[in-house]
Coordinates of C-alpha atoms in Angstrom, one line a residue:
Chain A
V70 CA 139.1 58.7 103.7
P71 CA 138.1 57.9 107.4
N72 CA 140.7 58.9 110.0
F73 CA 140.9 56.9 113.4
S74 CA 142.7 57.8 116.6
E75 CA 144.5 54.4 116.7
G76 CA 148.0 54.0 115.3
R77 CA 149.7 51.6 117.2
D78 CA 147.5 48.4 117.8
A79 CA 147.5 46.9 114.3
A80 CA 144.6 44.3 115.6
K81 CA 142.1 47.3 116.4
V82 CA 142.9 48.6 112.8
D83 CA 142.4 45.2 111.4
A84 CA 139.1 44.9 113.1
I85 CA 138.0 48.3 111.5
V86 CA 139.1 47.6 107.9
A87 CA 137.3 44.3 108.4
A88 CA 134.2 46.2 109.3
I89 CA 134.5 48.5 106.3
R90 CA 134.8 45.2 104.0
S91 CA 131.9 43.8 105.4
A92 CA 129.7 46.3 103.5
P93 CA 128.6 45.3 100.0
G94 CA 131.0 46.6 97.0
V95 CA 133.8 48.0 98.8
T96 CA 137.2 48.3 97.4
M97 CA 140.0 48.8 99.8
L98 CA 142.8 51.3 98.5
D99 CA 145.0 52.6 100.8
R100 CA 146.0 52.2 104.6
Q101 CA 148.3 53.9 106.8
M102 CA 149.3 53.8 110.2
D103 CA 151.4 56.2 112.2
A104 CA 152.5 55.3 115.7
D105 CA 153.8 58.9 116.6
H106 CA 150.3 60.7 115.7
N107 CA 148.7 57.2 117.0
R108 CA 146.5 57.6 114.0
S109 CA 145.3 55.7 110.8
V110 CA 143.8 56.6 107.6
V111 CA 141.9 54.2 105.6
T112 CA 141.2 54.9 101.9
F113 CA 138.3 52.7 100.1
A114 CA 135.9 53.1 97.2
A115 CA 132.4 52.2 96.9
S116 CA 129.3 53.6 95.1
A117 CA 127.1 56.1 96.3
D118 CA 124.6 53.8 97.6
T119 CA 127.0 51.6 99.8
V120 CA 129.6 54.1 101.0
A121 CA 127.7 55.8 103.8
E122 CA 126.9 52.0 105.1
A123 CA 130.5 51.1 105.0
A124 CA 131.6 54.4 106.7
V125 CA 129.0 54.2 109.7
R126 CA 130.3 50.5 110.4
A127 CA 133.6 51.8 110.7
V128 CA 132.6 54.7 113.1
E129 CA 130.9 51.9 115.2
K130 CA 133.5 49.5 115.2
A131 CA 136.3 52.4 116.0
A132 CA 133.7 53.5 118.7
E133 CA 133.5 50.0 120.2
L134 CA 137.4 49.5 120.2
I135 CA 139.2 53.1 121.1
D136 CA 138.9 55.1 124.2
L137 CA 140.1 58.2 123.7
N138 CA 140.5 58.6 127.9
H139 CA 143.6 56.3 127.1
H140 CA 144.8 57.8 123.9
T141 CA 148.1 59.9 123.4
G142 CA 149.5 61.3 120.3
V143 CA 151.0 64.5 118.4
H144 CA 148.1 64.8 116.0
P145 CA 145.0 66.6 117.5
R146 CA 141.8 64.6 117.7
I147 CA 138.4 64.5 118.9
G148 CA 136.6 61.2 118.2
A149 CA 137.7 57.5 117.8
A150 CA 136.7 58.1 114.3
D151 CA 138.1 61.4 114.1
V152 CA 137.4 62.8 110.6
V153 CA 135.6 61.1 107.7
P154 CA 135.4 63.0 104.7
F155 CA 133.6 61.6 101.6
V156 CA 135.4 62.7 98.0
P157 CA 133.5 62.4 94.8
V158 CA 135.4 60.4 91.8
A159 CA 134.2 58.7 88.7
G160 CA 130.6 60.8 87.9
V161 CA 129.8 61.4 91.5
T162 CA 129.5 65.0 92.4
L163 CA 130.4 67.0 95.6
A164 CA 127.1 67.6 96.2
D165 CA 126.1 63.9 96.0
C166 CA 129.0 63.6 98.8
V167 CA 127.4 66.3 101.1
R168 CA 124.3 64.3 101.0
I169 CA 126.1 61.4 101.6
A170 CA 127.8 62.6 104.4
E171 CA 124.5 64.1 105.8
C172 CA 123.0 60.4 106.1
A173 CA 126.0 59.1 107.4
A174 CA 126.1 61.5 110.2
A175 CA 122.3 60.7 111.0
E176 CA 123.2 56.9 111.2
V177 CA 126.2 57.4 113.3
W178 CA 124.3 59.1 116.0
R179 CA 121.5 56.6 115.8
R180 CA 123.5 53.3 115.7
A181 CA 126.6 54.4 117.6
R182 CA 125.5 57.1 119.8
V183 CA 128.4 59.2 118.7
P184 CA 127.6 62.8 117.9
V185 CA 128.8 64.2 114.5
Y186 CA 129.7 67.7 113.3
L187 CA 129.7 68.4 109.7
Y188 CA 132.5 70.1 107.7
E189 CA 134.2 71.3 104.3
A190 CA 131.3 71.2 101.9
A191 CA 129.0 69.6 104.2
A192 CA 129.4 72.3 106.8
R193 CA 126.1 74.0 108.0
R194 CA 128.1 77.1 109.6
P195 CA 130.8 79.1 107.9
D196 CA 132.9 78.5 110.9
R197 CA 132.7 74.7 110.7
V198 CA 134.1 74.5 107.1
R199 CA 137.4 74.2 108.4
L200 CA 138.7 71.2 110.5
E201 CA 140.9 73.3 112.9
N202 CA 138.1 75.5 114.3
I203 CA 135.9 72.1 115.1
R204 CA 138.6 70.2 116.6
R205 CA 139.6 73.3 118.8
G206 CA 140.4 72.0 122.6
Q207 CA 140.3 68.3 121.4
F208 CA 138.5 65.7 123.0
E209 CA 139.3 66.7 126.6
G210 CA 138.4 70.6 125.8
L211 CA 135.6 69.8 123.8
R212 CA 133.4 67.5 126.1
E213 CA 133.8 70.4 128.7
E214 CA 132.7 73.3 126.3
V215 CA 129.7 71.8 124.8
R216 CA 128.1 71.6 128.3
T217 CA 128.4 75.6 128.2
D218 CA 128.8 76.8 124.8
P219 CA 126.0 76.2 122.5
G220 CA 128.0 77.4 119.7
R221 CA 130.1 74.3 120.1
R222 CA 127.5 71.7 120.1
P223 CA 127.7 69.2 117.5
D224 CA 125.5 69.0 114.3
F225 CA 123.8 65.5 114.8
G226 CA 123.0 64.1 118.3
S227 CA 123.4 65.2 121.8
P228 CA 125.5 68.0 122.9
E229 CA 127.1 65.7 125.3
L230 CA 130.2 63.9 123.6
H231 CA 130.4 60.3 123.4
P232 CA 132.2 59.2 127.1
T233 CA 135.1 57.0 125.2
A234 CA 134.7 57.6 121.3
G235 CA 134.0 61.6 121.7
A236 CA 132.6 62.9 118.4
T237 CA 133.1 62.4 114.5
V238 CA 133.9 65.1 111.8
M239 CA 132.1 64.2 108.9
G240 CA 132.0 66.1 105.4
A241 CA 132.5 65.9 102.0
R242 CA 135.6 67.7 100.0
K243 CA 137.2 67.4 96.7
F244 CA 140.0 65.0 95.6
L245 CA 143.1 66.0 97.0
I246 CA 146.4 65.3 94.8
A247 CA 149.7 65.3 96.8
Y248 CA 152.2 66.7 94.2
N249 CA 155.9 67.0 94.7
I250 CA 158.3 69.1 92.3
N251 CA 162.1 68.2 92.7
L252 CA 164.5 71.0 91.7
N253 CA 167.9 70.7 90.6
T254 CA 169.4 72.4 93.4
A255 CA 170.6 71.8 96.7
D256 CA 169.4 75.2 98.1
V257 CA 166.3 74.7 100.1
T258 CA 165.7 78.4 100.1
I259 CA 165.1 78.4 96.3
A260 CA 162.3 75.7 96.9
K261 CA 160.7 77.6 100.2
R262 CA 160.7 81.0 97.8
I263 CA 158.8 79.2 95.0
A264 CA 156.7 77.5 97.3
R265 CA 156.0 80.8 99.0
T266 CA 155.2 82.4 95.4
I267 CA 152.8 79.8 94.1
R268 CA 150.7 79.0 97.5
T269 CA 147.3 80.1 98.0
S270 CA 148.2 81.4 101.3
S271 CA 150.4 84.1 100.1
G272 CA 148.5 85.3 96.9
G273 CA 149.8 82.8 94.5
L274 CA 147.6 80.0 92.7
P275 CA 144.3 79.1 94.1
C276 CA 143.7 75.9 96.0
V277 CA 147.4 75.2 96.2
K278 CA 149.3 74.3 99.5
A279 CA 153.1 74.5 99.2
M280 CA 156.3 74.5 101.2
G281 CA 159.9 74.2 100.4
V282 CA 161.7 70.9 102.1
M283 CA 165.0 69.0 101.4
L284 CA 165.3 65.7 99.9
A285 CA 168.1 64.7 102.0
S286 CA 168.6 61.3 100.1
R287 CA 168.9 62.9 96.8
N288 CA 170.4 66.3 97.8
L289 CA 167.8 68.1 96.1
A290 CA 165.3 70.7 97.2
Q291 CA 161.6 69.7 96.7
V292 CA 158.6 71.9 96.5
S293 CA 156.0 70.0 98.2
M294 CA 152.2 70.4 97.5
N295 CA 148.7 69.6 98.0
L296 CA 146.2 70.5 95.3
T297 CA 143.1 71.0 97.0
D298 CA 141.0 71.4 93.7
F299 CA 142.8 70.3 90.6
E300 CA 139.9 71.5 88.5
Q301 CA 140.4 74.8 89.4
T302 CA 144.3 74.6 89.2
P303 CA 145.4 71.7 87.4
M304 CA 148.7 70.0 87.8
H305 CA 149.9 71.4 84.5
R306 CA 149.5 74.9 85.6
V307 CA 151.3 74.6 89.0
F308 CA 154.4 72.6 87.0
E309 CA 154.7 75.5 84.6
A310 CA 154.3 78.0 87.2
V311 CA 157.3 76.0 89.2
R312 CA 159.0 75.8 86.3
R313 CA 159.1 79.5 85.5
E314 CA 159.6 80.5 88.9
A315 CA 162.9 78.4 89.2
E316 CA 164.1 79.7 85.9
R317 CA 164.6 82.9 87.8
Y318 CA 167.3 81.1 90.2
G319 CA 168.9 79.5 86.8
V320 CA 167.4 76.0 88.7
T321 CA 165.6 73.5 86.2
I322 CA 163.1 70.6 87.1
A323 CA 164.8 67.2 88.1
G324 CA 161.4 65.8 88.2
S325 CA 158.0 65.3 89.8
E326 CA 156.2 62.8 92.0
I327 CA 152.5 62.1 92.9
I328 CA 152.0 60.9 96.3
G329 CA 149.0 58.5 96.7
L330 CA 146.4 58.2 94.0
V331 CA 145.6 60.6 91.1
P332 CA 142.3 60.8 89.1
N333 CA 142.3 59.9 85.5
Q334 CA 140.8 63.6 84.9
A335 CA 143.8 65.3 86.1
I336 CA 146.2 63.5 84.1
A337 CA 143.8 63.9 81.0
M338 CA 144.1 67.8 81.5
A339 CA 147.8 67.7 81.3
A340 CA 147.8 65.7 78.0
E341 CA 145.2 67.8 76.6
F342 CA 146.9 71.1 77.4
Y343 CA 150.5 69.9 76.3
L344 CA 149.4 68.2 73.3
Q345 CA 146.8 71.2 72.4
I346 CA 144.2 68.9 71.8
E347 CA 141.2 70.6 70.3
N348 CA 138.6 68.4 70.8
F349 CA 139.3 66.8 73.9
R350 CA 136.4 65.2 75.9
S351 CA 136.3 62.2 78.5
G352 CA 134.2 60.5 75.6
L353 CA 137.3 59.9 73.3
I354 CA 138.9 57.9 75.9
L355 CA 138.5 54.3 74.8
E356 CA 138.2 53.1 78.8
N357 CA 135.4 55.9 79.4
R358 CA 133.5 54.2 76.8
I359 CA 133.5 50.7 77.6
A360 CA 132.8 51.4 81.5
G361 CA 129.6 53.6 80.0
Chain B
V19 CA 136.8 46.2 64.7
P20 CA 135.2 44.1 61.7
N21 CA 134.8 45.8 58.0
F22 CA 131.8 44.5 56.3
S23 CA 131.0 45.0 52.3
E24 CA 128.1 46.6 52.7
G25 CA 127.8 50.6 53.1
R26 CA 124.7 51.5 51.5
D27 CA 121.8 49.4 53.1
A28 CA 121.3 50.3 56.4
A29 CA 118.8 47.3 57.1
K30 CA 121.7 44.9 56.5
V31 CA 124.0 46.6 58.8
D32 CA 121.6 46.9 61.4
A33 CA 120.8 43.2 61.1
I34 CA 124.6 42.7 61.3
V35 CA 124.9 44.8 64.6
A36 CA 122.0 43.2 66.2
A37 CA 123.9 39.9 65.5
I38 CA 127.0 41.3 67.4
R39 CA 124.6 42.7 70.2
S40 CA 123.2 39.1 70.6
A41 CA 126.2 37.8 72.0
P42 CA 126.8 38.6 75.8
G43 CA 128.7 41.2 77.4
V44 CA 129.0 43.7 74.1
T45 CA 129.5 47.2 74.1
M46 CA 128.9 49.0 70.8
L47 CA 131.5 51.7 70.6
D48 CA 131.2 53.1 67.1
R49 CA 129.6 52.6 63.5
Q50 CA 130.3 54.0 60.2
M51 CA 128.9 53.5 56.9
D52 CA 130.5 54.7 53.6
A53 CA 128.4 54.5 50.4
D54 CA 131.3 55.1 47.9
H55 CA 133.2 52.4 49.7
N56 CA 130.0 50.5 49.9
R57 CA 131.5 49.4 53.4
S58 CA 130.7 49.5 56.9
V59 CA 133.1 49.4 59.9
V60 CA 131.8 48.6 63.3
T61 CA 134.0 49.0 66.7
F62 CA 132.6 46.9 69.8
A63 CA 134.2 45.9 73.0
A64 CA 133.7 42.7 74.7
S65 CA 135.8 40.5 77.4
A66 CA 138.5 38.3 76.1
D67 CA 136.0 35.0 76.7
T68 CA 133.0 36.6 74.5
V69 CA 134.4 38.8 71.9
A70 CA 135.1 35.7 69.5
E71 CA 131.4 34.7 69.7
A72 CA 130.2 38.1 68.9
A73 CA 132.7 38.6 65.7
V74 CA 131.5 34.8 64.5
R75 CA 127.9 36.1 65.0
A76 CA 128.8 38.9 62.8
V77 CA 130.7 37.1 60.2
E78 CA 127.6 34.6 59.8
K79 CA 125.2 37.1 59.6
A80 CA 127.0 39.0 56.9
A81 CA 127.6 35.9 54.7
E82 CA 123.8 35.4 55.0
L83 CA 123.0 39.0 53.7
I84 CA 125.7 40.0 51.6
D85 CA 126.3 38.5 48.0
L86 CA 129.7 40.0 46.7
N87 CA 128.4 38.6 43.0
H88 CA 126.4 41.9 43.3
H89 CA 128.8 44.1 45.3
T90 CA 130.5 47.1 43.7
G91 CA 132.4 50.1 45.6
V92 CA 136.0 51.4 45.2
H93 CA 137.2 49.8 48.2
P94 CA 139.0 46.4 47.4
R95 CA 137.4 43.5 49.3
I96 CA 137.5 39.6 49.2
G97 CA 134.3 38.8 51.5
A98 CA 131.0 39.7 53.1
A99 CA 132.6 40.1 56.2
D100 CA 135.9 41.3 54.7
V101 CA 138.6 42.1 57.7
V102 CA 138.2 41.4 61.1
P103 CA 141.0 42.8 63.6
F104 CA 141.0 41.8 67.3
V105 CA 142.6 44.8 69.0
P106 CA 144.0 44.4 72.7
V107 CA 142.7 46.9 75.4
A108 CA 142.7 47.0 79.0
G109 CA 145.1 44.2 80.2
V110 CA 144.5 42.1 77.4
T111 CA 147.6 41.3 75.1
L112 CA 148.3 41.1 71.5
A113 CA 148.9 37.3 72.0
D114 CA 145.7 37.2 73.9
C115 CA 144.2 38.6 70.5
V116 CA 146.0 36.3 68.0
R117 CA 144.7 33.3 70.2
I118 CA 141.2 34.9 70.1
A119 CA 141.5 35.4 66.3
E120 CA 142.5 32.0 65.7
C121 CA 139.3 30.4 67.7
A122 CA 137.0 32.5 65.7
A123 CA 138.6 31.7 62.7
A124 CA 138.0 28.0 63.3
E125 CA 134.7 28.7 64.2
V126 CA 133.8 30.8 61.4
W127 CA 134.8 28.1 58.9
R128 CA 132.7 25.8 61.0
R129 CA 129.7 27.2 61.3
A130 CA 129.3 29.9 58.3
R131 CA 131.5 27.8 55.9
V132 CA 133.6 31.0 55.0
P133 CA 137.2 30.1 54.7
V134 CA 139.6 32.3 56.5
Y135 CA 143.1 33.8 56.2
L136 CA 144.8 35.4 59.2
Y137 CA 146.8 38.6 59.0
E138 CA 148.9 40.9 61.0
A139 CA 150.1 39.7 64.3
A140 CA 148.0 36.4 63.8
A141 CA 149.6 35.7 60.3
R142 CA 151.3 32.4 59.8
R143 CA 153.0 33.4 57.0
P144 CA 155.4 36.6 56.5
D145 CA 153.7 37.5 53.1
R146 CA 150.5 37.4 55.1
V147 CA 151.3 40.1 57.7
R148 CA 149.8 42.9 55.1
L149 CA 146.4 42.9 54.8
E150 CA 147.1 44.0 50.8
N151 CA 148.9 40.9 49.9
I152 CA 145.9 38.7 51.1
R153 CA 143.3 40.7 49.2
R154 CA 145.6 40.9 45.9
G155 CA 142.8 40.4 43.1
Q156 CA 139.8 40.9 45.1
F157 CA 136.9 38.4 45.3
E158 CA 136.7 38.0 41.7
G159 CA 140.5 37.4 41.2
L160 CA 141.0 35.4 44.5
R161 CA 138.3 32.8 44.0
E162 CA 140.0 31.6 40.5
E163 CA 143.6 31.9 42.1
V164 CA 142.8 29.6 45.0
R165 CA 142.2 26.9 42.3
T166 CA 145.6 26.8 40.7
D167 CA 148.0 28.3 43.4
P168 CA 148.2 26.6 46.6
G169 CA 150.2 29.7 48.0
R170 CA 147.0 31.4 48.0
R171 CA 144.8 29.2 49.8
P172 CA 143.1 30.2 53.1
D173 CA 144.6 29.3 56.3
F174 CA 141.1 28.1 57.8
G175 CA 138.7 25.8 55.8
S176 CA 138.5 24.9 52.2
P177 CA 140.5 26.3 49.0
E178 CA 137.3 27.4 47.5
L179 CA 136.0 30.5 48.5
H180 CA 132.3 30.7 49.5
P181 CA 130.4 31.4 46.7
T182 CA 128.7 34.6 47.7
A183 CA 130.4 35.6 50.7
G184 CA 133.9 35.0 49.9
A185 CA 136.6 34.8 52.4
T186 CA 137.2 36.8 55.6
V187 CA 140.7 38.0 57.1
M188 CA 140.8 37.9 60.9
G189 CA 143.8 38.6 62.8
A190 CA 145.4 40.8 65.5
R191 CA 146.8 43.9 65.5
K192 CA 147.4 47.0 68.2
F193 CA 145.2 50.2 68.8
L194 CA 145.5 52.5 66.2
I195 CA 145.2 56.3 66.8
A196 CA 144.2 58.6 64.3
Y197 CA 145.7 62.1 65.3
N198 CA 146.1 65.0 63.3
I199 CA 148.3 68.3 63.9
N200 CA 147.0 71.7 62.6
L201 CA 149.5 74.3 61.6
N202 CA 149.3 77.9 61.7
T203 CA 149.8 78.1 58.0
A204 CA 147.8 77.8 54.8
D205 CA 150.6 76.4 52.9
V206 CA 149.9 72.7 52.4
T207 CA 153.5 72.0 51.1
I208 CA 155.0 72.8 54.6
A209 CA 152.5 69.9 56.1
K210 CA 153.5 67.6 53.1
R211 CA 157.4 68.3 53.9
I212 CA 156.8 67.6 57.7
A213 CA 154.7 64.4 56.9
R214 CA 157.4 63.1 54.8
T215 CA 160.1 63.7 57.4
I216 CA 158.4 62.3 60.4
R217 CA 156.8 59.0 58.5
T218 CA 158.0 55.7 58.8
S219 CA 157.9 54.8 55.0
S220 CA 160.4 58.1 54.3
G221 CA 162.6 57.2 57.3
G222 CA 161.1 58.9 60.2
L223 CA 159.6 57.9 63.5
P224 CA 158.5 54.2 63.8
C225 CA 155.0 53.3 63.4
V226 CA 153.8 56.6 62.0
K227 CA 151.7 56.9 58.9
A228 CA 151.5 60.7 57.7
M229 CA 150.7 62.8 55.2
G230 CA 149.9 66.5 54.5
V231 CA 146.5 67.9 53.8
M232 CA 144.7 71.1 53.5
L233 CA 141.7 71.7 55.7
A234 CA 139.7 74.0 53.7
S235 CA 137.3 74.8 56.1
R236 CA 139.9 76.6 58.6
N237 CA 142.3 77.6 55.8
L238 CA 145.1 75.4 57.7
A239 CA 147.3 73.0 56.4
Q240 CA 147.3 69.8 58.6
V241 CA 149.5 66.7 59.1
S242 CA 147.3 63.6 59.2
M243 CA 148.5 60.7 60.9
N244 CA 147.9 57.0 62.1
L245 CA 150.1 55.9 65.1
T246 CA 150.0 52.2 64.8
D247 CA 151.9 51.5 68.1
F248 CA 151.5 54.4 70.6
E249 CA 153.9 52.5 73.2
Q250 CA 156.7 52.3 70.7
T251 CA 156.2 56.1 69.2
P252 CA 153.9 57.9 71.9
M253 CA 151.8 60.9 70.7
H254 CA 154.2 63.5 72.6
R255 CA 156.9 62.1 70.8
V256 CA 154.8 62.6 67.4
F257 CA 153.6 65.9 68.6
E258 CA 157.5 67.4 69.5
A259 CA 158.6 66.0 66.3
V260 CA 156.1 68.2 64.2
R261 CA 156.6 71.0 66.3
R262 CA 160.4 71.0 65.6
E263 CA 159.9 70.7 62.0
A264 CA 157.3 73.1 61.8
E265 CA 159.6 75.7 63.7
R266 CA 162.2 75.2 60.7
Y267 CA 159.3 77.0 58.3
G268 CA 158.7 79.5 61.2
V269 CA 155.1 77.9 61.7
T270 CA 153.8 77.2 65.0
I271 CA 151.1 74.4 66.1
A272 CA 147.6 75.7 65.8
G273 CA 146.2 72.7 67.6
S274 CA 145.6 69.0 67.5
E275 CA 142.5 66.6 67.1
I276 CA 142.2 63.0 68.1
I277 CA 139.8 61.1 65.3
G278 CA 137.8 58.1 66.9
L279 CA 139.0 56.7 70.4
V280 CA 142.2 57.1 72.1
P281 CA 143.4 54.4 75.0
N282 CA 143.9 55.7 78.5
Q283 CA 147.4 55.0 78.3
A284 CA 148.5 56.9 75.5
I285 CA 147.0 60.4 77.3
A286 CA 148.9 59.3 80.5
M287 CA 152.2 58.7 78.5
A288 CA 151.9 62.4 77.6
A289 CA 151.2 63.9 81.0
E290 CA 154.1 61.5 82.5
F291 CA 156.4 63.1 79.8
Y292 CA 155.6 66.7 80.2
L293 CA 154.8 66.7 83.8
Q294 CA 158.0 64.8 84.3
I295 CA 156.6 62.6 86.6
E296 CA 159.5 60.2 88.3
N297 CA 157.1 57.4 89.9
F298 CA 154.5 57.1 87.5
R299 CA 152.4 54.0 87.1
S300 CA 149.0 53.1 85.9
G301 CA 148.3 51.9 89.6
L302 CA 148.6 55.6 90.6
I303 CA 145.5 56.2 88.8
L304 CA 142.6 56.1 91.2
E305 CA 140.2 54.7 88.8
N306 CA 142.7 51.8 87.8
R307 CA 142.9 50.7 91.4
I308 CA 139.0 50.8 91.7
A309 CA 138.3 48.7 88.8
G310 CA 140.9 46.2 89.7

């Protein structure tokens, strides 16, 4: 799911997407451009053998086309290809993705001369797990700091950032589910209170980010969430937690929405829970047997 | 899902399975032999282009190896390859399966000289929708009746049955889910009453066959079901109906079991229902996007 520092010039993003597609066996899943952030996010799938090559080609093309010295936008960034997380799906493990990120990082430095930081599950130092720490000071600040502070130097490549393409952050993280629950109330304070109760940062469920927002178009309050590890905190546990908290305020659930994509396993876990299936395993699912 | 009239001689079933595997692109999913029924059921998957060829090879091999004149068993049968239903999965429609059954029927007659009846969705006459009507009198009775009663003659091939392999019933039906719900009671009469309330034949839910049985090993009563069209009557509707009926008797659900395989879509429908997902569609599922 690479993020690029170009959200206004569609021709440049097209060229980056074409570079990704030029690698064998790539399936393009999604592509979003944001002009205010001046940033694009491309989602694609490929096998564990070929995904690194596709990502490296994307970073090369971005480094060729994007000059951070002339880049403005509200989103923080340090590189032309700013962040490149590898996400495990369909039998691939997070550990596989860490190895893939390491290979891709070495290739990015070798071929594009862009230095690379490793983050999240691929981080080599605890202070580099979180992206915010690596990106502190952004392109303009970081290129000065690497000259004087060895603690800020990249994991791969020269201490000096690339003069126009900066540096790239690569790594591995689990699949993130963007999941929103709509409440039968126009009172956004209820959604905000529920969000505070269930989210990890306020001592709620693990691996849940949540905030309360107003859906103006429907005059409904919404609990808007990111589930960063659906195996640890599955969708149904979040749904039931929100439902019970809402009950305290005499509010029911109007419905829920999945933003983007959701892995099959997350959906199957909900069915297994609610139908109380005793013998559930992925091999019971016809399509899994055909694919295997 | 072909059914063969041989449930005792594993070497013959092996040879039939090998014939199926000899067709290109076949994935073997399941194989069950029953000595009392003297019958085997083989489940395999193949693409719409190749599944007919695999089925025809199976019927040819069964006709070569099985002589119904020396076949006994408690299960009714008219052919060496007795029943061959084609079941749509993964984007294939029931109408596609009807066409496949028709092609396969013509080939079976041409290559194996076994006449074919069409049943279920492929039936050409309303009295041939149900298998029981076609199989009435079994091999021994039917081979006499076709000589005198034009209404009993096969849809493909000669009126006379094959002297040793009889006739084959081919057709198309939807995926059948075998689904059991265990009750927290040792009183089987409660399971029997619930089965009677929910099953189609007693005026309950459409496309549900149900009976109440005792699970001796766990001392629990069970509602044992076949869901013959999970799109019309999904698993979650059946589960909720059983749960509410059980409440009448003060009984809760201990758990449920899927026997055999279940299509992804049936599982996703349950998650969509319980999580109240407003924007659910199969394209939200990551794996479907990768496969497509």
